[in-house]
Structure formats: structure tokens, C-alpha cells
Coordinates of C-alpha atoms in Angstrom, one line a residue:
Chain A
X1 CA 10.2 -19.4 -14.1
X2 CA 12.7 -21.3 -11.5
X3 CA 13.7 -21.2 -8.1
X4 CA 16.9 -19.5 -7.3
X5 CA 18.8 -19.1 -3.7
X6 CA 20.8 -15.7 -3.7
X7 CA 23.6 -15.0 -1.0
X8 CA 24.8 -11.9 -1.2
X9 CA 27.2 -10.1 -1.5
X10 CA 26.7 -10.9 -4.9
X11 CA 28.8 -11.0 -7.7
X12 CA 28.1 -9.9 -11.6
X13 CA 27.8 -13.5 -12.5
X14 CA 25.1 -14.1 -9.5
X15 CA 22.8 -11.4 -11.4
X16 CA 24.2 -13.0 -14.8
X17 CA 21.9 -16.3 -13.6
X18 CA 19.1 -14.7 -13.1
X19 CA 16.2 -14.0 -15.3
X20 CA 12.7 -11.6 -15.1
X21 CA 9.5 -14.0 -13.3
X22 CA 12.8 -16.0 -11.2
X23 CA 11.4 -17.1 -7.9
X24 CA 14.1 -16.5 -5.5
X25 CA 15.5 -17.0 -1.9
X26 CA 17.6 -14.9 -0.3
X27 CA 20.0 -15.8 3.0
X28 CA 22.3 -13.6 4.3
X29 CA 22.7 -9.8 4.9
X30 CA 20.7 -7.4 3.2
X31 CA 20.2 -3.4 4.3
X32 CA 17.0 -1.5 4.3
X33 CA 16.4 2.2 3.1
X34 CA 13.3 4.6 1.7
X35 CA 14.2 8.1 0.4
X36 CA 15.2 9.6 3.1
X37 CA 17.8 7.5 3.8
X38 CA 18.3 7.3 0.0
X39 CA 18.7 11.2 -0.2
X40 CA 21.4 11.2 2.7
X41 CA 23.6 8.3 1.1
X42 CA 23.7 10.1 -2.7
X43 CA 24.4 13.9 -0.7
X44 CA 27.3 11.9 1.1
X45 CA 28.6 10.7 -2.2
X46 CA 28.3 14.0 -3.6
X47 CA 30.1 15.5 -1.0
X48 CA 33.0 12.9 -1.3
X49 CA 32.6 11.4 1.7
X50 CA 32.4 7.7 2.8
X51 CA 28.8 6.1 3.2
X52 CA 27.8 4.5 6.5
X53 CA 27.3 0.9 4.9
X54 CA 29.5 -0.3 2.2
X55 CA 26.9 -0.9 -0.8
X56 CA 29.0 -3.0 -2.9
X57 CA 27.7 -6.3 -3.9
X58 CA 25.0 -5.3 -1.5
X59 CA 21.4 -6.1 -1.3
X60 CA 18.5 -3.1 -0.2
X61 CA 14.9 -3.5 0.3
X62 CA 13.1 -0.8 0.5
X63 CA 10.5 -0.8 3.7
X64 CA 9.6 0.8 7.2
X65 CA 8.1 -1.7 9.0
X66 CA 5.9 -1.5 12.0
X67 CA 7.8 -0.8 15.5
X68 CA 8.9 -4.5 17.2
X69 CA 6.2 -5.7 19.9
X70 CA 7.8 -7.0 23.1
X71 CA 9.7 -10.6 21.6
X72 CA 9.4 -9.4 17.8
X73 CA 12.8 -9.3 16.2
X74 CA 10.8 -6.7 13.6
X75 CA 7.6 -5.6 13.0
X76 CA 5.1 -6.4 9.9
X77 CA 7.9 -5.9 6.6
X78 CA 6.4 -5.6 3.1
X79 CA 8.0 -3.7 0.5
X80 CA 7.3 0.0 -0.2
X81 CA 6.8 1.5 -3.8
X82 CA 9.7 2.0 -5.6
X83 CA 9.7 4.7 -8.3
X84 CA 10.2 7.1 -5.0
X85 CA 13.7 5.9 -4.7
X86 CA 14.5 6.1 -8.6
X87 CA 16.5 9.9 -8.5
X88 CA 19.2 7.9 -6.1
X89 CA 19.5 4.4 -7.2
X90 CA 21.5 4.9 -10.3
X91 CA 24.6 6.6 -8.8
X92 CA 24.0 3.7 -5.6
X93 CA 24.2 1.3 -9.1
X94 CA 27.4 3.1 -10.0
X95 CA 28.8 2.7 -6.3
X96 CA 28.7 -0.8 -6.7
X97 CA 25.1 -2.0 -5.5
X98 CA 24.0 -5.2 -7.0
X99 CA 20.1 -5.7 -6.1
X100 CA 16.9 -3.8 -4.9
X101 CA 13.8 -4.8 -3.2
X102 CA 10.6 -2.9 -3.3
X103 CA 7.4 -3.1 -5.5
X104 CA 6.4 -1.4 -8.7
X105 CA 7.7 0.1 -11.7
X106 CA 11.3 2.0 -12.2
X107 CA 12.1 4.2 -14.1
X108 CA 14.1 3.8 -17.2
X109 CA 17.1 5.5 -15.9
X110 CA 17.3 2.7 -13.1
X111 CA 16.2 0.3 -15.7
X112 CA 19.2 1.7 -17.8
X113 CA 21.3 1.6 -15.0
X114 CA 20.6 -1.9 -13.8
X115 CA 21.7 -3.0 -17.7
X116 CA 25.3 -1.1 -17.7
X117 CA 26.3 -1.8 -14.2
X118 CA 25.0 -5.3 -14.0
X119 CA 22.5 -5.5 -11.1
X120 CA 19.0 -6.4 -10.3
X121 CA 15.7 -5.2 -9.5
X122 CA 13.4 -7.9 -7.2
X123 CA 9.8 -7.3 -5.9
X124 CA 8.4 -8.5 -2.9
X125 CA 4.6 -9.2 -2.1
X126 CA 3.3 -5.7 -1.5
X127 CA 1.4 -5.9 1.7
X128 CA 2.2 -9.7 2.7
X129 CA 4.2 -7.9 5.4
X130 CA 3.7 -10.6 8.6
X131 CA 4.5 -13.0 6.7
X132 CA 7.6 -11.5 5.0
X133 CA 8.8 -10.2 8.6
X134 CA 9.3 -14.3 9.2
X135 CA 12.0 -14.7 7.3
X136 CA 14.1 -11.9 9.1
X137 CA 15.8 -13.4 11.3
X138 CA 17.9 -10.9 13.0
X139 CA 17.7 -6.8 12.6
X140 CA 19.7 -3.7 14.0
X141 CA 20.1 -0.1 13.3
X142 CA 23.5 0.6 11.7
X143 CA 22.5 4.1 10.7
X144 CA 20.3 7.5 10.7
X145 CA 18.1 5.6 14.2
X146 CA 16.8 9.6 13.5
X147 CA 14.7 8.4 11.3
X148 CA 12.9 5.8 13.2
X149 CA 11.1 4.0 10.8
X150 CA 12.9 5.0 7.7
X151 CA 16.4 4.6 9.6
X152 CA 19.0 2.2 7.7
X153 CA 18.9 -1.6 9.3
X154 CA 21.0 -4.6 8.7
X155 CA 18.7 -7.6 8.3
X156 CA 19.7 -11.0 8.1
X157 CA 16.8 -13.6 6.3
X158 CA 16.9 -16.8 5.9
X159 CA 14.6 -17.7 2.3
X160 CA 13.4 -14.2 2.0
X161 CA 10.9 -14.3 -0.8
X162 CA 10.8 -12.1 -4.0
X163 CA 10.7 -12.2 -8.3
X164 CA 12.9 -10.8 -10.6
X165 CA 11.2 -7.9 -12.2
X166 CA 14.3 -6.5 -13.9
X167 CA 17.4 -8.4 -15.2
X168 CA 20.5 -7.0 -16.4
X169 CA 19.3 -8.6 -20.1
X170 CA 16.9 -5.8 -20.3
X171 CA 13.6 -7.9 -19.3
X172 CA 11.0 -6.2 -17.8
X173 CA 8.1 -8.6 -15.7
X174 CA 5.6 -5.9 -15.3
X175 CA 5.7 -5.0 -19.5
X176 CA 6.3 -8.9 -20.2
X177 CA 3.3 -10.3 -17.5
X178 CA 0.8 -8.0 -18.7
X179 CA 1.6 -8.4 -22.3
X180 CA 0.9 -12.0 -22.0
X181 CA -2.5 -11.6 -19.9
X182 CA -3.9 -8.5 -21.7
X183 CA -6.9 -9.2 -23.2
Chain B
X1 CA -30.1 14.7 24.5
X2 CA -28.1 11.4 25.0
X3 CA -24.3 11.5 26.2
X4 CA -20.7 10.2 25.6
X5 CA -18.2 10.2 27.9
X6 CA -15.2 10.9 26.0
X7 CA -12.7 8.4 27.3
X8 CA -15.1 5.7 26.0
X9 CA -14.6 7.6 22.8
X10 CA -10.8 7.3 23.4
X11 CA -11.2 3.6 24.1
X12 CA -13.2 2.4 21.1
X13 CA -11.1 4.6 18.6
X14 CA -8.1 3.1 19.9
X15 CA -9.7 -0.5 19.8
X16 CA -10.8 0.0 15.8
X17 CA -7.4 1.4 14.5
X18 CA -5.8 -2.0 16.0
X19 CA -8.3 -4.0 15.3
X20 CA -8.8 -2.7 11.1
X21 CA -4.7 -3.2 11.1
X22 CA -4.8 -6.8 12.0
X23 CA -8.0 -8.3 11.2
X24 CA -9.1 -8.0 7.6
X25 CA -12.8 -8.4 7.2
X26 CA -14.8 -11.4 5.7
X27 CA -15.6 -9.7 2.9
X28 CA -12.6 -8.9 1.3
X29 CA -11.3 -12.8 2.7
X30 CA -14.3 -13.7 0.5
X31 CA -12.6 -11.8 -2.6
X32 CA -9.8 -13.4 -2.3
X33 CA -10.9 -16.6 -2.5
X34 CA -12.5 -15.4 -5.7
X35 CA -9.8 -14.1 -7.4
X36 CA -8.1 -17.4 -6.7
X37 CA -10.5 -19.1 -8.6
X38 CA -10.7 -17.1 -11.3
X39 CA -6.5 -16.3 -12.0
X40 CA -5.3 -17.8 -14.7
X41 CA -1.7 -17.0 -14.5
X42 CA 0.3 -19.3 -11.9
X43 CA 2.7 -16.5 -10.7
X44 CA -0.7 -14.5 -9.8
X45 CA -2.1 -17.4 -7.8
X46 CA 1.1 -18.2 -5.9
X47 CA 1.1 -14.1 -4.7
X48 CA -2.9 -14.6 -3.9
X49 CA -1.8 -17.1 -1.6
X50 CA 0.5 -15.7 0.3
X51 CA -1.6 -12.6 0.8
X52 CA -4.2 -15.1 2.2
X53 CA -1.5 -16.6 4.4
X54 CA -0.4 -13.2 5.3
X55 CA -3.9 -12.0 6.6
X56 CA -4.0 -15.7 8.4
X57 CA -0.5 -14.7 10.1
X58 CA -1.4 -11.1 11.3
X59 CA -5.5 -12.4 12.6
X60 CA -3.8 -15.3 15.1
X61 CA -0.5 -13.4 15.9
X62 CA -2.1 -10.1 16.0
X63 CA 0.2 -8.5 14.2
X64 CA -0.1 -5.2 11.3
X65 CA -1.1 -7.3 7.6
X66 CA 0.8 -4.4 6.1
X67 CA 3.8 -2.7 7.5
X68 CA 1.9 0.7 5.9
X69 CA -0.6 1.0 8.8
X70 CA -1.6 4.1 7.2
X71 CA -3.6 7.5 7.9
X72 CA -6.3 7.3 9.6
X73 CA -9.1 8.1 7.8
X74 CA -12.1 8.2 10.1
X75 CA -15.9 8.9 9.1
X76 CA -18.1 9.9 11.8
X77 CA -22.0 9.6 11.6
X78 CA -23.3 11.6 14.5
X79 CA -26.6 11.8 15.8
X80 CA -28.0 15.2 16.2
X81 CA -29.6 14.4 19.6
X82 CA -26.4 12.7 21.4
X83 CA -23.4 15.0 22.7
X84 CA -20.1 14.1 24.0
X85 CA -19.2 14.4 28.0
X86 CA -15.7 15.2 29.3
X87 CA -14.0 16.7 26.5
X88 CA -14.1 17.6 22.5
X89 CA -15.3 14.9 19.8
X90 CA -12.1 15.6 17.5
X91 CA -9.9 15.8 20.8
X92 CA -11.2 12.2 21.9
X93 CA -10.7 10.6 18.0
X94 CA -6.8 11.8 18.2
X95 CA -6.1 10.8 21.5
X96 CA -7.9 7.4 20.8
X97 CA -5.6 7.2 17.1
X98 CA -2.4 8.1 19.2
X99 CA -3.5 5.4 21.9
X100 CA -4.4 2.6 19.2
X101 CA -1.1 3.2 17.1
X102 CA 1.3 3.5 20.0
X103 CA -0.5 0.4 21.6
X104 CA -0.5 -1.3 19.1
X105 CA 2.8 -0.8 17.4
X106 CA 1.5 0.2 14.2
X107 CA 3.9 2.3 11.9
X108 CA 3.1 6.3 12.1
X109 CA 3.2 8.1 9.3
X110 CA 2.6 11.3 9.6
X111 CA 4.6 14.4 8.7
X112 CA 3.5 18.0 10.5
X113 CA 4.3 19.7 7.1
X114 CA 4.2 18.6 3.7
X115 CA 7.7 20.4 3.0
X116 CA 9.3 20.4 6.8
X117 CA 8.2 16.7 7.3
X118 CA 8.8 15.8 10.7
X119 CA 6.7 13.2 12.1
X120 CA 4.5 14.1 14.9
X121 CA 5.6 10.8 16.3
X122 CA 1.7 9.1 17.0
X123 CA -0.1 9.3 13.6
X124 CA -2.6 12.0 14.4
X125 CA -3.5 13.8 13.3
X126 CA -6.5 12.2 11.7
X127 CA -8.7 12.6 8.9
X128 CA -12.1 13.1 10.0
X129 CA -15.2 13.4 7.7
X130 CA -18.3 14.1 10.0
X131 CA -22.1 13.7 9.1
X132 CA -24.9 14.5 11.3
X133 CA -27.7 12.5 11.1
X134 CA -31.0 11.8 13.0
X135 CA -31.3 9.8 15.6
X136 CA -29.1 10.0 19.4
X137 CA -26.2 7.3 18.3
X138 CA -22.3 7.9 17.5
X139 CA -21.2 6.0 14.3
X140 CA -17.3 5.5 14.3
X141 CA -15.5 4.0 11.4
X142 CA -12.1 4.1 10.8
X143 CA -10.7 2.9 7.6
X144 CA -6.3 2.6 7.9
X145 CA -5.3 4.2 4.0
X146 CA -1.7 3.3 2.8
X147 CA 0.0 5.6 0.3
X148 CA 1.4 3.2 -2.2
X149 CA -2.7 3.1 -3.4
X150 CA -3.7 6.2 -1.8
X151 CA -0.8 8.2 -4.5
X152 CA -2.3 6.3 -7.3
X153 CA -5.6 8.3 -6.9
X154 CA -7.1 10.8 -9.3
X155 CA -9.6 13.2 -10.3
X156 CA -10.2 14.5 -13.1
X157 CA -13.4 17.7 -14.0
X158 CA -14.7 16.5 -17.5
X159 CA -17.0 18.3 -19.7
X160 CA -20.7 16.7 -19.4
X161 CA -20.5 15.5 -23.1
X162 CA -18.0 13.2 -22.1
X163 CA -20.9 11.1 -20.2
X164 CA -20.4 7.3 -19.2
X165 CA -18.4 6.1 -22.1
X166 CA -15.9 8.7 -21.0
X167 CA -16.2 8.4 -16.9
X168 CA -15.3 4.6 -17.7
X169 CA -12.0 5.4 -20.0
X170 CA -10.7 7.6 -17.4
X171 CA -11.9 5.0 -14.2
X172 CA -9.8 1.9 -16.3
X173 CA -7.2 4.4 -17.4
X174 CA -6.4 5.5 -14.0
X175 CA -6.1 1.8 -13.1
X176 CA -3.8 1.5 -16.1
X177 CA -1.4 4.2 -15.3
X178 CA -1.2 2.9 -11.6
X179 CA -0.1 -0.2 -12.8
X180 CA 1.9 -2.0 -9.9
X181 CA 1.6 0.2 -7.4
X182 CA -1.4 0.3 -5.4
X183 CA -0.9 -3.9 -4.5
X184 CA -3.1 -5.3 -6.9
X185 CA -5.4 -6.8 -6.9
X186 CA -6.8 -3.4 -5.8
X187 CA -10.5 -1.6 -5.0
X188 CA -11.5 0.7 -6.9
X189 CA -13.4 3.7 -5.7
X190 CA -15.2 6.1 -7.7
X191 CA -17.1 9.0 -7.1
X192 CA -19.1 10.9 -10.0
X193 CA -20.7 14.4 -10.0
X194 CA -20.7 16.5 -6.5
X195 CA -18.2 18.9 -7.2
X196 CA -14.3 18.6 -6.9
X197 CA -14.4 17.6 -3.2
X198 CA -17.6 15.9 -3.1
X199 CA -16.5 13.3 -6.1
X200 CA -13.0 13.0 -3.9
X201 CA -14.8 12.0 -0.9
X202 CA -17.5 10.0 -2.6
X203 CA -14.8 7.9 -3.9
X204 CA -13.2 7.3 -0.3
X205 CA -16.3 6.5 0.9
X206 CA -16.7 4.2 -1.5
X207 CA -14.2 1.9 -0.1
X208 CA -16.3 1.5 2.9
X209 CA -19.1 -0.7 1.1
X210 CA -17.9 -4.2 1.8
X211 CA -15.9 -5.6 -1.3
X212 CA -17.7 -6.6 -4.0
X213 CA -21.3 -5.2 -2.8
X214 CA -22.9 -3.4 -6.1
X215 CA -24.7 -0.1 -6.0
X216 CA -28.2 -0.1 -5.3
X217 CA -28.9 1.7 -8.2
X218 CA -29.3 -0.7 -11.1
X219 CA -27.4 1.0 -14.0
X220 CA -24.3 2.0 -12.0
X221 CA -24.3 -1.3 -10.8
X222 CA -24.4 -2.7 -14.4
X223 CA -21.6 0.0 -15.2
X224 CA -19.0 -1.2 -11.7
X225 CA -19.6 -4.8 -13.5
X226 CA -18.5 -3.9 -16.7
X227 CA -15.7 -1.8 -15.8
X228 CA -14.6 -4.5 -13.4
X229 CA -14.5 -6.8 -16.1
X230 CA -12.6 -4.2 -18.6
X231 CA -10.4 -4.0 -15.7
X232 CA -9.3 -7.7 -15.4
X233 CA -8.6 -7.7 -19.1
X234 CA -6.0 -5.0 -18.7
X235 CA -3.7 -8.2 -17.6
X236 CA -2.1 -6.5 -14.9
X237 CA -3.0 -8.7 -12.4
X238 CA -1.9 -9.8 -8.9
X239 CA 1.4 -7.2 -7.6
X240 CA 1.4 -6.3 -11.5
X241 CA 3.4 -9.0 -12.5
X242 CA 0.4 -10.6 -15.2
X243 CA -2.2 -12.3 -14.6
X244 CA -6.3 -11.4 -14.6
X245 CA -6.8 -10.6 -10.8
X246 CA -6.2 -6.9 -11.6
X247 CA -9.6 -5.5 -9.1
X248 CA -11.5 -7.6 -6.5
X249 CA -14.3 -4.7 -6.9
X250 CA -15.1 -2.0 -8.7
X251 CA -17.7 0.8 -6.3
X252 CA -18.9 3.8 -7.7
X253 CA -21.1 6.1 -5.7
X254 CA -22.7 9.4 -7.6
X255 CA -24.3 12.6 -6.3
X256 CA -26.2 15.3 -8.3
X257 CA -23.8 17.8 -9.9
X258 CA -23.9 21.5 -11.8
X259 CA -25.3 21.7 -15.4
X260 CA -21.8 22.1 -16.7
X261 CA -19.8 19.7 -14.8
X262 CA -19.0 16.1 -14.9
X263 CA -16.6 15.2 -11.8
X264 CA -15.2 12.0 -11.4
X265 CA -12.6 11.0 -8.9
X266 CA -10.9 7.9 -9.0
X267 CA -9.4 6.4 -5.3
X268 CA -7.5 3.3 -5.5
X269 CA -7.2 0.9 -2.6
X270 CA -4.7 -1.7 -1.8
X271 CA -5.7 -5.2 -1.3
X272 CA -6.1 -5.0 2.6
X273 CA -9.1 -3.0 2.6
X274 CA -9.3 -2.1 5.8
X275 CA -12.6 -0.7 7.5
X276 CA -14.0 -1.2 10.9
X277 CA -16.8 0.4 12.2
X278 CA -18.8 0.7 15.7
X279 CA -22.0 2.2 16.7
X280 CA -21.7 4.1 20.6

């Protein structure tokens, strides 16, 4: 286990590094979606047409935080479960995403996915949502505001925390973790 | 016959579902420190941390712990010689949840229509479970229920010969399969015999004991310990990522059931177990 600073947009060689129980740090930009925003991009790239947010080399976490009190830049941010967003992350893989956010287990068609096309698969502290929201340091709608909570935002962190729970080598933290605490 | 007015009703309700979002009780504070002691893996006790700093952050700020500010389940113990002025109990507990969650700028959840899903924009409505008892006082608690743990859940109608040995496979199997999901380290509710909705709802309630607080009655107290400890060897522990920290407590509450059934429902809860109650 080490400590790793990510800036994304990343590149294949920046998920290359990194390895299942990494500690690591994210600054920059990074987008937020759940499934319904999920279902909207993958009908859009069904349909041909151009997404709202470029996903290549991109970064999503999964959440809906709380609504912003008065001064907030967000509300209370911790990640959401996962598997929910497996039917649509593969062909976001295939569009060029590098690395998702969330908590809990994927399934192994994202798993497969995130070998061939070289991305990532980070979990954040389910429920440690204050103290995640500290690290955003800016946020705004860039698309679907319709679905208030669950509408797209760009965030910009600054050492947003998470651990590499699938690499593009095929480890997997939640079988590997377990295995070594199982009793 | 005592009285209510209702807007006090409104007032309180809207004061618990802020207050359960951002100020975790003692008793699960108290689990945590617990499991901290106990974890052996060094991943697992870095994430125990920062859920303790978390809770620490959203208590003095006064912020949600967990962006997932839930349903809100709501028990009601109501006296049979007290009566509510100015309006209808369920009225005054949904206009008190809309108040608390818009006030409070705590995420709603809730869809009109399991298919349509449109949210109905202030989190009602609620989920009310309502018990008359003796006596001319109003009982409110309100217990916020994520779905990450809340989806987790399961029941499942065995045949009586499966007995306690089999009652505990399925409890730590269900806490197997969930895996990850529900935020471990996780509550585990149970409920046993009732029938299908009785063992559902004896497993929500449950939750409400404060963390860690065995049944009164002796055996199943003996049988939460052991599956608790079955449970920490699954090595799931904290956020699933390994480690011995899988439950801070195992409850199991039972009720009499039919000569031919065995129920036993199985509701998971997050690590911020969140229950406030007040007496009116």
C-alpha cells in the first residue's frame, strides 16, 4: 500500500502506476453522475450523438450530495453504491473514461472492462461524506440541473481521498482484503 | 383525554430528522471506538478514523454525516388517552419531515412511483409504523434509513426444522452476500417468527436498540454474540476492503409465530445508525 497523487485527465500509464489497496489523492477536475445520468449519457451514445462532457481521460464519482447551505460550496459528498451504475460503465470505458469513484463491488463486465481499456476503479469512505465534501473545492452544474441531486457537476478537489479497489492488472481489494482477514 | 397541538407535532418532527442527520448518538460513537481497538488490519483502522472524524465534522458544523439522508422511517408510540389538536397525526409527521429536510438541507429521496420516479421534491412521504399503548404521552422516533444498507436487506420463510443453526447461516450469509455495500462496519437487525411482515419490521425495529445493547432474553443474547463473532471472521471488514470490523452489533428481536413457519428477516444498517427519539 502507498500513497499516490492522481491529476487527471489521466493517461494509460497514470492507471499503469497504480495498484489494488493504493492510497491516493486526487487534484483537479473530476465529474459526478448516478444512473440516471448514467442512463442518459449511454442512450446519447447510442443514438450517435455527442455527450455533454467529454469523458476521455476523465474522472466520475458517483454521489448526490445533500443541497449547499447558505456559504457551502456543496453539501455532505460520500460515495453511492456502485453495482447500480455497472449496465453503463463499460461502453463509458470504451468512450475513453479512465477512473470511477463509488463504493462496493462491480461487476465482472466492468471489471473486464476496466482490464481491456485500461482504467480504474477507486472507492471512497461510504458515509464519511462531511468530511469528503472538504476537499471540493469548487462545484457547478454542467448538465441535466433536472435532476437536482443526481444532475452531472464538475468538481474541482484538492487531495480527494479514495483506494484502488480495481487495477487494470486484474486485482480485486474487496476478494484480496477479505481473503487475507477471513478467519 | 390529554391533547397535542399539531404544529408542536410539526416542530419536533422537523427538529429530530435534522438533528438524527447530524448528530450521531453516543452509543454507536462508543462502537466505534471499539472497533478501533479491536481491527487488526491497518487499512480498516485508517477508514474507522475517518468515519470518526466525519461524525466530529458534521456534530460542530452541523452538517448531514452522510450525503444519503435517507427515508424517514418514523415509529410512533401513542398513548391511547392523548389526541392530537389542530389537524391529522400523519398530516403533522409529513409536514414536520418536509419542514426538517427542506430546513435542513438534507438530500430527498423520494420517488412518487417505483417505475415513474419523480421525486416529490421534500422527502415525504414517510414511513410510519404506529403503536398504541397505555398511558396519555406521544412517542416520536425517527430513524433516517439509506438505501446502500437498506437494499442489502432480506427475508427469507424457512421451514421450522431449520431452527437456530439455520436462522444463523442465513443472518451471516446475508452479511456475506452484502459484502461492501451497506458501509461496513454495519448493524445487523434481525427479526425471527411473526409472519412475513412482522419478522420485516421486527428487524427495523431492531435498529432502534442502542448499538451493541443485547436482548433481554438470555439465549438470543448468547446467539447475537455468537453470530457477531462469526460475523467478524467473515474478514470483510471496514468499507469491505479486509479487515475484522465487519458488524459493530448484531440485534435480534423474535415474536411468536405459526406451527409451520420459521420467519426471519434480515435488515442491514449502515454505520451511522441513526435514531432520535422524543417523548410529547
Amino acid at each position: 500500500m502507498s500513497k499516490k497523487q492522481l491529476t487527471p485527465p489521466l493517461s494509460d500509464a497514470d492507471v499503469e502506476n497504480l495498484q489494488i489497496g493504493d492510497q491516493v489523492f486526487i487534484t483537479g477536475t473530476i465529474y459526478t453522475a448516478r444512473d440516471a445520468a448514467h442512463k442518459r449519457l449511454v442512450e446519447l451514445l447510442e443514438e450517435g450523438k455527442e455527450l455533454p462532457i467529454d469523458v476521455k481521460g476523465q474522472v466520475i464519482y458517483y454521489v448526490g450530495p445533500t443541497p449547499a447551505m447558505p456559504g457551502q460550496i456543496i453539501g455532505s459528498a460520500g460515495p453511492t453504491t456502485s453495482y447500480r451504475m455497472d449496465p453503463y460503465s463499460p461502453r463509458l470505458l470504451a468512450e475513453g473514461l479512465k477512473c470511477m469513484i463509488g463504493k462496493g463491488t462491480r461487476s465482472k463486465e466492468v471489471k473486464d472492462a476496466i482490464k481491456e481499456q485500461k482504467g480504474v476503479y477507486l472507492a471512497a469512505v461510504g458515509g464519511a461524506a462531511a468530511l469528503i465534501a472538504k476537499s471540493i473545492k469548487k462545484a457547478e452544474i454542467v448538465a441535466y440541473p433536472d435532476l437536482g441531486a443526481e444532475a452531472i457537476r464538475k468538481l474541482e478537489v484538492q487531495d480527494f481521498p479514495a483506494i484502488v479497489v480495481n487495477d487494470c492488472h486484474g486485482g480485486d481489494l474487496y476478494e484480496e482484503g477479505v481473503r487475507k482477514y477471513k478467519k | 383525554m390529554r391533547s397535542i397541538n399539531y404544529d408542536k407535532i410539526v416542530m419536533e418532527m422537523a427538529k429530530l430528522c435534522r438533528d438524527a442527520n447530524y448528530f450521531l448518538g453516543d452509543d454507536v460513537k462508543n462502537a466505534y471506538d471499539r472497533a478501533l481497538a479491536e481491527e487488526e488490519s491497518p487499512t480498516g483502522k485508517e477508514i474507522i478514523e475517518q468515519i470518526k472524524e466525519n461524525t466530529e465534522i458534521a456534530r460542530t458544523e452541523e452538517v448531514p454525516m452522510c450525503q444519503d439522508t435517507g427515508v424517514a422511517v418514523v415509529f410512533l408510540e401513542m398513548g391511547q388517552d392523548v389526541t392530537v389538536e389542530g389537524g391529522g397525526l400523519y398530516d403533522a409527521i409529513n409536514e414536520g419531515v418536509a419542514e426538517g429536510y427542506t430546513s435542513g438541507y438534507l438530500r430527498k429521496s423520494m420517488v412518487e412511483h417505483p417505475f415513474r420516479r419523480k421525486n416529490t421534491g421534500d422527502n415525504t412521504p414517510a414511513i410510519i409504523h404506529t403503536k398504541v399503548v397505555s398511558g396519555d404521552k406521544l412517542k416520536i422516533t425517527v430513524a433516517p434509513k439509506g438505501a446502500g444498507s437498506e437494499n442489502m436487506s432480506s427475508i427469507n420463510m424457512m421451514a421450522p426444522a431449520a431452527g437456530e443453526e439455520g436462522a444463523k447461516e442465513f443472518i451471516i450469509d446475508a452479511v456475506r452476500k452484502a459484502g461492501p455495500n451497506p458501509c461496513p462496519p454495519i448493524v445487523v437487525g434481525v427479526g425471527i417468527g411473526g409472519n412475513f411482515e412482522k419478522a420485516a419490521l421486527l428487524a427495523k425495529e431492531s435498529l432502534l436498540r442502542p448499538v451493541g445493547q443485547p436482548s433481554k432474553d438470555e439465549e438470543i443474547a448468547k446467539m447475537e454474540h455468537e453470530i457477531l463473532d462469526k460475523i467478524k471472521r467473515l474478514g470483510i471488514g471496514p468499507q469491505g476492503l479486509g479487515g475484522t470490523s465487519t458488524a459493530l452489533a448484531v440485534h435480534i428481536e423474535v415474536y411468536p409465530c405459526h406451527i409451520a413457519s420459521l420467519p426471519v428477516a434480515v435488515n442491514i444498517n449502515c454505520h451511522a445508525t441513526r435514531h432520535k427519539s422524543i417523548v410529547l
